[in-house]
Short mmCIF file of C-alpha atoms in Angstrom, two decimals:
data_model
loop_
_atom_site.label_atom_id
_atom_site.label_comp_id
_atom_site.label_asym_id
_atom_site.label_seq_id
_atom_site.Cartn_x
_atom_site.Cartn_y
_atom_site.Cartn_z
CA MET F 406 -25.47 -9.79 -20.18
CA GLY F 407 -25.08 -8.51 -16.49
CA VAL F 408 -23.77 -9.30 -14.03
CA SER F 409 -24.92 -12.28 -11.69
CA ILE F 410 -23.99 -12.27 -8.01
CA LYS F 411 -24.48 -15.19 -5.74
CA PRO F 412 -25.00 -15.11 -2.25
CA SER F 413 -21.14 -17.56 -1.45
CA ASP F 414 -19.80 -13.63 -3.61
CA LEU F 415 -20.71 -11.15 -0.65
CA TYR F 416 -18.52 -10.21 2.50
CA TYR F 417 -21.40 -9.56 4.77
CA ARG F 418 -24.13 -12.07 5.19
CA TYR F 419 -28.14 -11.35 4.35
CA PRO F 420 -31.02 -12.86 6.37
CA ARG F 421 -32.93 -14.72 3.14
CA LYS F 422 -35.76 -13.81 4.31
CA LYS F 423 -38.38 -16.54 2.75
CA GLU F 424 -41.06 -15.41 2.10
CA HIS F 425 -40.76 -12.22 0.25
CA ARG F 426 -38.19 -14.44 -2.24
CA ASP F 427 -40.87 -14.11 -5.22
CA MET F 428 -41.79 -10.53 -4.55
CA PRO F 429 -41.07 -8.22 -6.90
CA LYS F 430 -36.59 -6.44 -6.94
CA PHE F 431 -35.47 -4.04 -7.99
CA ILE F 432 -34.70 -4.26 -11.88
CA GLY F 433 -34.44 -0.36 -11.85
CA LYS F 434 -35.58 3.19 -11.88
CA PRO F 435 -38.74 4.58 -10.94
CA ASP F 436 -38.87 2.72 -7.83
CA SER F 437 -40.31 4.01 -5.35
CA LYS F 438 -40.46 1.07 -2.13
CA GLN F 439 -39.29 0.20 0.55
CA PHE F 440 -35.71 -1.01 0.31
CA ASP F 441 -34.40 -3.87 3.23
CA ARG F 442 -30.90 -3.68 3.11
CA TYR F 443 -30.81 -6.78 5.54
CA ASP F 444 -32.81 -9.17 2.79
CA LEU F 445 -30.92 -11.12 0.29
CA TYR F 446 -32.99 -11.41 -2.13
CA GLU F 447 -33.02 -7.72 -1.93
CA VAL F 448 -29.62 -6.75 -1.53
CA ILE F 449 -28.44 -9.18 -4.55
CA PRO F 450 -30.72 -7.00 -7.35
CA MET F 451 -29.37 -3.65 -6.08
CA PHE F 452 -25.92 -4.69 -5.95
CA GLU F 453 -26.02 -5.91 -9.58
CA ALA F 454 -27.77 -2.87 -10.56
CA VAL F 455 -25.15 -0.52 -8.42
CA MET F 456 -22.18 -3.08 -10.59
CA ASN F 457 -23.83 -2.40 -14.30
CA ALA F 458 -24.25 0.66 -14.63
CA LEU F 459 -20.39 0.82 -12.79
CA GLY F 460 -19.64 -1.50 -15.36
CA SER F 461 -17.42 -3.13 -13.26
CA CYS F 462 -17.30 -6.64 -12.63
CA ASP F 463 -15.00 -6.98 -9.59
CA ASN F 464 -15.36 -8.78 -7.40
CA ASP F 465 -13.33 -5.73 -4.45
CA VAL F 466 -15.61 -3.37 -5.75
CA LEU F 467 -18.75 -5.34 -4.93
CA GLN F 468 -17.14 -5.54 -1.28
CA LYS F 469 -17.14 -1.74 -1.12
CA ILE F 470 -20.72 -1.51 -2.10
CA GLU F 471 -21.36 -4.40 0.79
CA GLU F 472 -19.30 -1.32 2.82
CA VAL F 473 -21.26 1.52 1.83
CA LEU F 474 -23.90 0.07 2.14
CA ASN F 475 -23.88 -1.30 5.42
CA ASN F 476 -21.44 1.68 6.92
CA GLU F 477 -22.12 5.56 5.96
CA VAL F 478 -25.83 4.99 3.91
CA PRO F 479 -28.13 6.60 6.33
CA ARG F 480 -31.23 4.61 7.59
CA PHE F 481 -33.50 7.82 6.14
CA ILE F 482 -32.70 6.43 2.59
CA ASP F 483 -35.49 3.89 2.24
CA SER F 484 -36.59 3.62 -1.05
CA ARG F 485 -35.10 1.14 -3.70
CA GLU F 486 -34.33 4.23 -5.65
CA GLU F 487 -32.46 6.10 -3.68
CA VAL F 488 -30.62 3.25 -2.00
CA TYR F 489 -29.51 2.78 -5.63
CA ASP F 490 -29.03 6.58 -5.97
CA CYS F 491 -26.48 6.57 -2.84
CA LEU F 492 -24.18 3.90 -3.58
CA LEU F 493 -23.83 5.55 -7.31
CA MET F 494 -23.20 8.08 -6.61
CA VAL F 495 -20.55 6.88 -3.60
CA MET F 496 -18.80 4.31 -5.54
CA ARG F 497 -18.75 6.49 -8.77
CA GLY F 498 -16.33 9.92 -6.58
CA VAL F 499 -14.93 6.64 -5.56
CA LEU F 500 -13.96 4.77 -8.70
CA GLY F 501 -13.10 8.37 -10.30
CA GLN F 502 -15.90 7.54 -12.68
CA THR F 503 -17.63 11.21 -13.55
CA ASP F 504 -22.18 10.44 -13.86
CA SER F 505 -22.93 9.67 -17.43
CA GLY F 506 -26.56 11.44 -16.85
CA GLY F 507 -28.37 8.20 -17.66
CA ASP F 508 -29.39 7.32 -14.69
#
């Protein structure tokens, strides 16, 4: 079973864009749809996917992923798969993990 993140687990607060709540979310690559980094219903599935790929359920890792998304990922990286790849690459570097090539 994968990581399950609740809004209360997050360090930052994200708006709940209820009009998009029932729309399909990121479940893996490929996914070229635009990622809304300001929508709680978008960020939670993204963070869960990254945490699962990292094999971590550590809240400190989750907080670092949030910091990376909010402070380091350039705004021109805007598709779901690009954001996922960027977060995963940065976090693997932070955690000292090597790329397994399976993502």
